[in-house]
XYZ file of C-alpha atoms in Angstrom:
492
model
C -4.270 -6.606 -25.518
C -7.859 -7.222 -26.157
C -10.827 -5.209 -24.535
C -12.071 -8.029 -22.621
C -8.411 -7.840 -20.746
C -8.688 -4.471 -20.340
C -11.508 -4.680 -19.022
C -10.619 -7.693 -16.693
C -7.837 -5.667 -15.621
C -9.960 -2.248 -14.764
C -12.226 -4.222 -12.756
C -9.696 -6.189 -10.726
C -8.060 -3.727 -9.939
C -8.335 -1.027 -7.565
C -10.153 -1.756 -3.864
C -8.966 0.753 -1.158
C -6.502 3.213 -1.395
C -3.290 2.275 0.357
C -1.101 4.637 2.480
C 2.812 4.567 0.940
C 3.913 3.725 4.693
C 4.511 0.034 3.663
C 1.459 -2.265 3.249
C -0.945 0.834 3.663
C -2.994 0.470 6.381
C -6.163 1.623 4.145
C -5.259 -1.151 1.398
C -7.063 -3.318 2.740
C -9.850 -2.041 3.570
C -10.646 -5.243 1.750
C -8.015 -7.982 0.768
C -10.886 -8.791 -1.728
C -12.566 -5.529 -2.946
C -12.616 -4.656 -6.855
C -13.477 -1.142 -8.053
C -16.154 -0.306 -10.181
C -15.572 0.509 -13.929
C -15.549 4.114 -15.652
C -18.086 4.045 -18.771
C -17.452 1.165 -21.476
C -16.488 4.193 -23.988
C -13.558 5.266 -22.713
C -11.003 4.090 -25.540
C -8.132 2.234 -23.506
C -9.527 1.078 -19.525
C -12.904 0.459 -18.425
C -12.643 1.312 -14.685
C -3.665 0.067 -6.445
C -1.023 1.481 -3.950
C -1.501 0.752 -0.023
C -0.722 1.429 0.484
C -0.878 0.980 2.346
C -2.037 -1.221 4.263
C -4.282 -4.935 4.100
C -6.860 -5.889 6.861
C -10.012 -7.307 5.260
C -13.196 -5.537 4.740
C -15.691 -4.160 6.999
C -17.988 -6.629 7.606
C -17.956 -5.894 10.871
C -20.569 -3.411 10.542
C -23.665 -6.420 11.200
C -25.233 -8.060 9.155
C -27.381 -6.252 5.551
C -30.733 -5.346 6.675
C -33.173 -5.593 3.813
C -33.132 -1.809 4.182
C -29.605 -1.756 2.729
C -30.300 -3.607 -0.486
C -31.253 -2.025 -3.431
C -33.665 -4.294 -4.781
C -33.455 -2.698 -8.110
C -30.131 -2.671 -8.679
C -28.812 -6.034 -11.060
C -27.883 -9.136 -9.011
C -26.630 -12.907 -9.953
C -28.704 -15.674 -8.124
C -26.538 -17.852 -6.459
C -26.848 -20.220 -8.923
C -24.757 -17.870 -11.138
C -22.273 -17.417 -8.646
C -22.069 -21.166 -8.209
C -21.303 -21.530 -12.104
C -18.671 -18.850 -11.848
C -17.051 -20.313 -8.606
C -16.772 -23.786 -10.220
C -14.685 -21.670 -13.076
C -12.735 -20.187 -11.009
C -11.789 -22.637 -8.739
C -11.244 -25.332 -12.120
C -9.174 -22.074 -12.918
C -6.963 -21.669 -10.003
C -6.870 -25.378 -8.989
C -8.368 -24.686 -5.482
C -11.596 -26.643 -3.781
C -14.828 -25.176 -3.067
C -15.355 -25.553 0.621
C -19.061 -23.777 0.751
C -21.133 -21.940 -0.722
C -20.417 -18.495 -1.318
C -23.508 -15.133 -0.821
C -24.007 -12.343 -2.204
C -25.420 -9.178 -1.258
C -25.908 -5.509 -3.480
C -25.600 -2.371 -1.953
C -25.148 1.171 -2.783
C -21.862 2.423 -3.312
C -21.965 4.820 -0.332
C -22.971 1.774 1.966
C -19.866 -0.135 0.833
C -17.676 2.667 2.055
C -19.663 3.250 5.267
C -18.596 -0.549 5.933
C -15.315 0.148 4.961
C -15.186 3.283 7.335
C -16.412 1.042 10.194
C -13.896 -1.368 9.882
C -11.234 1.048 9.750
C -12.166 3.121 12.683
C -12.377 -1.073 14.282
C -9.445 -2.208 13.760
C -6.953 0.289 13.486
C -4.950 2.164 16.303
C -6.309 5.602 16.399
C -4.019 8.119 15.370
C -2.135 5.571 12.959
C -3.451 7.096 9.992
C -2.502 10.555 11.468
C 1.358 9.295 12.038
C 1.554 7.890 8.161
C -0.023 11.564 7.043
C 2.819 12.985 8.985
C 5.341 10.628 6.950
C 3.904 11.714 3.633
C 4.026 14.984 4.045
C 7.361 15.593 5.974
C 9.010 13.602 2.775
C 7.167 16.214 0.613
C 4.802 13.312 -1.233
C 1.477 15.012 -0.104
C 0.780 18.647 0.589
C 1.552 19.592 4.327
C -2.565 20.642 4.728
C -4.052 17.500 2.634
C -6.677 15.377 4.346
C -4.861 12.006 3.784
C -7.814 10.430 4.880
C -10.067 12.098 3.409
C -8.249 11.943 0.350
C -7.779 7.850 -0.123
C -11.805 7.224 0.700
C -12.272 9.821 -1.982
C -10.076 7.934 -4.236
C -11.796 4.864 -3.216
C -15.446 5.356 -3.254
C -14.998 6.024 -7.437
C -13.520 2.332 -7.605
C -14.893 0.029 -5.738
C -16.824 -2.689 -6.869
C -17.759 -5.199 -4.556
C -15.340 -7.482 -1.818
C -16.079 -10.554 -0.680
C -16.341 -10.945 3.131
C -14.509 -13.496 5.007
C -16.311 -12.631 8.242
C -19.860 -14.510 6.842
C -18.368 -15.546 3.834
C -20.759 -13.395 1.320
C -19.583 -11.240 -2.101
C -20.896 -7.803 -1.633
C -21.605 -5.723 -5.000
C -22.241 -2.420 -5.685
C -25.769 -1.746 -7.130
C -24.573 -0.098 -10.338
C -22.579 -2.682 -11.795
C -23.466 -3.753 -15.483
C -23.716 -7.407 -15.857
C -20.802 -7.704 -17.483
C -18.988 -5.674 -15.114
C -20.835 -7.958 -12.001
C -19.385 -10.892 -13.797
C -15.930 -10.062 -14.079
C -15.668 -9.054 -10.500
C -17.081 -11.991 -9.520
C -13.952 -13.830 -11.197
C -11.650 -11.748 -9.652
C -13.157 -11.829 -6.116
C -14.282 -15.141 -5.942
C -10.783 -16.362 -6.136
C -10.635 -14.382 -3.119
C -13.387 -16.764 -1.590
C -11.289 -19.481 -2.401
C -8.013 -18.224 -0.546
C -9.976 -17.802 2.325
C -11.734 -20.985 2.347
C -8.216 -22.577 1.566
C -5.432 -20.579 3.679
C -7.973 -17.698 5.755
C -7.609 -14.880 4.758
C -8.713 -13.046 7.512
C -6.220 -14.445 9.786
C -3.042 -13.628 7.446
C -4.090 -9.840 6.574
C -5.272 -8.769 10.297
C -3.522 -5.074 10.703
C -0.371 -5.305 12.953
C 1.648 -2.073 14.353
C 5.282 -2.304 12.166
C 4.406 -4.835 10.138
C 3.603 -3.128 7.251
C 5.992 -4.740 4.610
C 5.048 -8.453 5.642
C 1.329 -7.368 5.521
C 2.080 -5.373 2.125
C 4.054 -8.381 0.357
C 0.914 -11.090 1.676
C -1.624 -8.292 0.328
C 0.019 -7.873 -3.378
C 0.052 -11.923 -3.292
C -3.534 -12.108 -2.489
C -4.429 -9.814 -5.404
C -1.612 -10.747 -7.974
C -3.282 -14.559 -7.430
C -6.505 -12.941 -8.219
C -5.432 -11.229 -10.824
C -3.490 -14.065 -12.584
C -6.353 -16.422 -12.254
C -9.226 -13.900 -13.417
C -7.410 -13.748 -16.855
C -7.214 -17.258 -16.940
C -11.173 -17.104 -16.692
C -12.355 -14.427 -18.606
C -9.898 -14.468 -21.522
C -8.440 -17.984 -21.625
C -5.347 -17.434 -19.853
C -3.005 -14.968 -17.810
C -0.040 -15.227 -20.107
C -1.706 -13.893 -22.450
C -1.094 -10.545 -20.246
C 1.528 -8.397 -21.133
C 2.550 -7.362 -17.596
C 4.481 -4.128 -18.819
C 0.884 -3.254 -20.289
C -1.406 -3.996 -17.250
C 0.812 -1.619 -15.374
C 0.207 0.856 -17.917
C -3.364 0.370 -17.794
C -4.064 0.066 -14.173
C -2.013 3.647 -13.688
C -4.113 5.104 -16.429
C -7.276 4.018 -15.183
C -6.587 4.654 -12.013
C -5.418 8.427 -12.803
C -8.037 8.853 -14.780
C -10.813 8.070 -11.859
C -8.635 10.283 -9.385
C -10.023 13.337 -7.608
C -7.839 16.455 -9.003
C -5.533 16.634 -6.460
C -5.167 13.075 -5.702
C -1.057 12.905 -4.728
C 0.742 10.510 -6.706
C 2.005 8.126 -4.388
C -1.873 7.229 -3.173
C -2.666 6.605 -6.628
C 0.789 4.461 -7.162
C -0.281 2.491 -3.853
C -3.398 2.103 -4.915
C -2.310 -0.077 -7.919
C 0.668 -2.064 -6.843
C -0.610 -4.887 -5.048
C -1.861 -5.306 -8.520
C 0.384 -5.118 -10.691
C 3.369 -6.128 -8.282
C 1.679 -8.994 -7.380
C 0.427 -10.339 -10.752
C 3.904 -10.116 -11.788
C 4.966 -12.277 -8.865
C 2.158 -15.072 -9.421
C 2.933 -14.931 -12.597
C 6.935 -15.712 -12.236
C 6.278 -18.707 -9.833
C 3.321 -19.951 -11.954
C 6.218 -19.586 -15.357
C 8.506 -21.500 -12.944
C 6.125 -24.321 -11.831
C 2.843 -23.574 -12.009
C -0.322 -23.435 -9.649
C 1.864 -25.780 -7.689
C 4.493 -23.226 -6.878
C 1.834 -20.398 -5.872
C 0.262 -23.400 -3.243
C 4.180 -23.377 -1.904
C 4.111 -19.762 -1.417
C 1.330 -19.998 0.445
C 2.460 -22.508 2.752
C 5.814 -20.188 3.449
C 4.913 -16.492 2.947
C 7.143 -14.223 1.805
C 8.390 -11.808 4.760
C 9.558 -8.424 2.374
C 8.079 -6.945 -0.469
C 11.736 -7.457 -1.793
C 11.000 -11.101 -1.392
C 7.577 -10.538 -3.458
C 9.569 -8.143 -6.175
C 12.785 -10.196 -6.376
C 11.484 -14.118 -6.413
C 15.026 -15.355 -6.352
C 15.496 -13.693 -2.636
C 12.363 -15.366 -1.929
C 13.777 -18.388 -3.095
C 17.147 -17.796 -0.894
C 14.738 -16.909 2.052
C 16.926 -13.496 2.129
C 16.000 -11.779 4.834
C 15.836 -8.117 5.680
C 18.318 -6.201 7.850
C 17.129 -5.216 11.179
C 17.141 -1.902 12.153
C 16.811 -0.162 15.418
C 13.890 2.230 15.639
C 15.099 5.623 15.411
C 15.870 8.046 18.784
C 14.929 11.688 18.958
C 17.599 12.798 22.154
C 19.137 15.763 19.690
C 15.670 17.338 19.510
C 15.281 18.385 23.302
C 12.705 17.251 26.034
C 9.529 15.915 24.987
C 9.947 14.761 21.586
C 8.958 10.722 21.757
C 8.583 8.458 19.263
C 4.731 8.107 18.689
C 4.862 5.354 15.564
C 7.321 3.462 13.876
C 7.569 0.924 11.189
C 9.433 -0.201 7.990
C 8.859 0.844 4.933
C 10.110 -1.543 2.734
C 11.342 -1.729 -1.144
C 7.648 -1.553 -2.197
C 7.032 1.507 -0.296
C 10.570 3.072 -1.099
C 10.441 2.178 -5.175
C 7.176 4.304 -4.767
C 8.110 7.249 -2.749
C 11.483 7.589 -5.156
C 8.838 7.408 -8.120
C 7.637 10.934 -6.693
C 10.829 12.354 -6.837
C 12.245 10.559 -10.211
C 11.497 9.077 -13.341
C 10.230 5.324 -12.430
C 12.853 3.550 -13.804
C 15.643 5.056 -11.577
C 13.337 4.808 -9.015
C 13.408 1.194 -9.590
C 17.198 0.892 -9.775
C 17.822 3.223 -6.601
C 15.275 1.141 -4.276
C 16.453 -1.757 -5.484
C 19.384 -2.241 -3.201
C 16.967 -2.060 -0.253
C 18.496 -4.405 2.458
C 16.387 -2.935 5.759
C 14.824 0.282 6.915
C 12.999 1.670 9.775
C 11.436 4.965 10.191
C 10.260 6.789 13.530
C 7.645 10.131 13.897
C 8.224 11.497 17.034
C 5.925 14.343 18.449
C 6.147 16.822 21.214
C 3.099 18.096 22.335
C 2.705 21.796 23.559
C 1.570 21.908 27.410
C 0.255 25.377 26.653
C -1.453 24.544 23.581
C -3.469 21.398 23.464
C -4.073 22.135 19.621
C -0.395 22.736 19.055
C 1.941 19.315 18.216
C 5.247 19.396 16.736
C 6.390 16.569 14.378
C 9.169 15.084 13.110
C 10.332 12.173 10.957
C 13.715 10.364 10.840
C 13.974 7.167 8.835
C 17.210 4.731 8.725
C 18.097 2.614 6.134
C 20.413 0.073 4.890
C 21.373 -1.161 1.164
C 23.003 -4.183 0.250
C 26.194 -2.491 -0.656
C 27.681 1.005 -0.344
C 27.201 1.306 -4.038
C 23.371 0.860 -3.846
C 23.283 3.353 -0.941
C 25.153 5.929 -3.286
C 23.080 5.440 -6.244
C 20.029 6.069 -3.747
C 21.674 9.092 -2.319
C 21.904 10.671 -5.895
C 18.140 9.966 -6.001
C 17.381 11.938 -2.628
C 19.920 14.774 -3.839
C 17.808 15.214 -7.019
C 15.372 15.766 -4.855
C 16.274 17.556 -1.589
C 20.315 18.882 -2.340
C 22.972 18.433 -0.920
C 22.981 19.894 2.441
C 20.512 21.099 5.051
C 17.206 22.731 3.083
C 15.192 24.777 5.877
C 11.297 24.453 4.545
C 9.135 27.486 5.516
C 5.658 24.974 6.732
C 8.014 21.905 7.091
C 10.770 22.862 8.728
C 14.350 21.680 8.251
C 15.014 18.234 5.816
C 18.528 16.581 6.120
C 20.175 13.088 4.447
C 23.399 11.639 5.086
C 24.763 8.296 3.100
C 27.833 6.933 4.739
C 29.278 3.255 3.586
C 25.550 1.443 2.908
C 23.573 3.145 5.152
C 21.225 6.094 4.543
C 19.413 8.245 7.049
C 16.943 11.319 6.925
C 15.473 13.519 8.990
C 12.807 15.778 8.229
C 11.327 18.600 10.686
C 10.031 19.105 13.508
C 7.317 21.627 12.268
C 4.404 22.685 14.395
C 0.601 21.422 13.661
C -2.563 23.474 14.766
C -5.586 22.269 15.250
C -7.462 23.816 12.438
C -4.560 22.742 9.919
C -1.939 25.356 10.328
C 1.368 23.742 9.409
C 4.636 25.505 10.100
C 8.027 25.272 10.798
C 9.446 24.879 14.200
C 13.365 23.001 13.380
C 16.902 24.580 12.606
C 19.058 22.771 10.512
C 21.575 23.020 13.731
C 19.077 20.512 15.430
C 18.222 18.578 12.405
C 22.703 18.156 12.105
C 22.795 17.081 15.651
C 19.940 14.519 14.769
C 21.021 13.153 12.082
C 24.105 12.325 13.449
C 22.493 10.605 16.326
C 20.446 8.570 14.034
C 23.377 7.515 12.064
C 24.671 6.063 14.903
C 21.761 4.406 15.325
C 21.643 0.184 15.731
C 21.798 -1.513 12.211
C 22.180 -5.357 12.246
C 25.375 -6.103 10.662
C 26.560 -2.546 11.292
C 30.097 -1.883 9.810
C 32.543 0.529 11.141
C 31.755 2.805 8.057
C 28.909 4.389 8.835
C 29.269 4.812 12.382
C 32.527 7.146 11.869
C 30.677 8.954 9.245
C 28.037 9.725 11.445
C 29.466 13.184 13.152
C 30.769 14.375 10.287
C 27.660 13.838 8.137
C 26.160 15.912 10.904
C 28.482 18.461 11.299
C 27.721 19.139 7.485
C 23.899 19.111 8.019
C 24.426 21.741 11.081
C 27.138 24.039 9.200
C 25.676 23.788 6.068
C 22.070 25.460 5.368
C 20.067 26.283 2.011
């Protein structure tokens, strides 16, 4: 691979940090944002996940005053951007509507609009519930900021996003360049979706929606990314996807805070790489043409997105009832729930496995829905207890086994009682999977500990087994009690 791709592939990668919980609700921050590159002499990358999770950018904050530009900082006239946007869209094979702006600011202004967006258009206390699935499934520390953490991870990558809101590029002001240049390429294809299929309108944040916003999101950038290469070093097939992937997780660990988690720095790269692969399969199969068709009939799962041929068959996902929480007493309600999807799931297995049989075990995914249900102390406004549960079902009872082994690796075989967490217990019965993890007390000023038995977390388990899958066979439902019985008797 030559350093103009990596390169090319540093800079289009990376925007906002996504949340594992299935498109990441912080992944889109910007459906169009590229991060800014590390120094040129770093030997093998020069700058994902969410997850996430895919609304577009914060343009919402008003309009740039003249205050907010730095008038030092490099900038193309838009007579540069107009030679690049002809490239592109000669490139990619799409019109160009209007004009396209630009506008430089400062790297902390970018996040600020970022932040404002955020704290706009998403539900408060969503980001709080998909902390709460992190950490109960052990893939972030019980006391890290999840927040915190994934605008950390963001504000060293950004770049620049293109706005659909006033249709204008925004840069960062300490972009070389060559660096302006090649995010240019990457986000004024983003220009072009919107003018052609609006953008804004197909990555708005919905509550449990996350896959279908997740599989449009890794299509938005895998476009992106495919046509950028075409661009900047003649064409995308030159690309060795199997190396991109490489290169984007290098990059992007390399740029991470310390104690970035894994799975936030997986999610931040996946919508990447994921969907480059994707673009890159349909564009194999029938070129540009194909992509256009995609457009025109989205895929609905990220299993669609990482499995073209179900997109093809239009194979749809297994619906599955949202979790109950009667076992756990009075006051425990479910507070958020959504699906996580294969995506989500081949990611959170990476944390417990090597990749590959991650791959393998979430790639029976048929359905899945996951609940976090909270009871709130009456006597201690500060005080909440939490729990997960999360039901799934695989294709077959074979691809539920081999994803059992997975979580077995990773959590044993019976009931494991966690001193901050609480209790964490799995059951796989015919093709269906469940967990539950806690309840476990939170305190305001970030005390985390346990609150569960695994006598509860038995008689839970075995009410979410029984649980409404479509297509439901007879199975799993008379596995249910026992699995439960074995959770309750059973305890590590």
């Amino acid at each position: 691979m030559t350093r103009r791709v990596e390169d090319a592939a540093a800079v289009g990668q990376g925007r906002c940090a996504i949340g594992l919980v299935g498109a990441a609700v912080l992944a889109g921050c910007a459906p169009t944002a590229a991060p800014a590159a590390p120094p040129r002499a770093q030997a093998s990358t020069a700058t994902l996940p969410a997850a996430s999770a895919a609304p577009r950018p914060a343009g919402g904050a008003g309009p740039v005053d003249a205050g907010e530009i730095d008038e030092d900082a490099a900038r193309l006239t838009d007579g540069e951007i107009a030679r690049v946007l002809a490239r592109v869209a000669k490139a990619r094979g799409l019109p160009v509507r209007r004009e396209v702006r630009s506008r430089v600011l400062a790297r902390g202004q970018i996040l600020e609009r970022v932040r404002a967006h955020v704290e706009r258009e998403i539900p408060e206390g969503v980001l709080d519930h998909q902390r709460e699935v992190l950490a109960a499934l052990e893939l972030i520390p019980a006391d890290y900021d999840f927040t915190a953490g994934m605008y950390r991870l963001l504000e060293g990558r950004i770049a620049g996003f293109y706005e659909p809101e006033d249709a204008t590029m925004y840069l960062v002001d300490d972009l070389s360049e060559a660096e302006a240049e090649e995010t240019l390429a990457h986000e004024l294809v983003h220009a072009l979706q919107d003018q052609s299929f609006s953008l804004g309108r197909l990555l708005d944040f919905k509550l449990g929606d996350s896959d279908r916003l997740a599989a449009t999101h890794a299509l938005v950038e895998g476009e992106a990314m495919s046509a950028m290469f075409d661009v900047l070093v003649g064409s995308a097939f030159q690309v060795d996807e199997s190396m991109l992937r490489r290169l984007v997780a290098m990059s992007t660990a390399l740029s991470s805070v310390g104690d970035t988690p894994l799975v936030l720095q997986e999610s931040l790269g996946a919508p990447y790489t994921d969907g480059f692969a994707f673009v890159q399969a349909l564009r194999r199969e029938g070129g540009w043409a194909s992509v256009d068709a995609v457009w025109r009939a989205l895929p609905e799962t990220t299993e669609q997105l990482l499995h073209p041929e179900k997109l093809a068959a239009r194979e749809p996902a297994v619906a599955v009832a949202v979790p109950t929480a009667a076992a756990l007493g009075p006051g425990f309600r479910v507070v958020f729930d959504d699906v996580m999807g294969e995506q989500a799931l081949r990611i959170a297995f990476g944390a417990y496995a090597h990749r590959d049989a991650a791959i393998g075990a979430a790639a029976g995914w048929g359905g899945d829905r996951f609940a976090v249900v909270r009871r709130d102390d009456p006597e201690d406004p500060s005080r909440k207890e939490v729990a997960l549960a999360w039901r799934l079902r695989f294709d077959s009872a074979g691809d539920a086994a081999e994803a059992g082994k997975l979580i077995e690796r990773r959590f044993g075989k019976v009931c494991r009682r966690r001193p901050a967490l609480g209790p964490i217990a799995w059951a796989a019965r015919g093709s269906d999977v469940a967990i539950v993890a806690g309840p476990y007390a939170r305190r305001g000023g970030g005390e985390v500990s346990a609150a569960g038995t695994c006598a509860g977390a038995g008689k839970w388990l075995a009410e979410v087994m029984k649980g409404g899958v479509g297509g439901q066979g007879a199975g799993a439902l008379a596995g249910a009690a026992a699995a439960g019985a074995q959770a309750a008797g059973r305890e590590k």
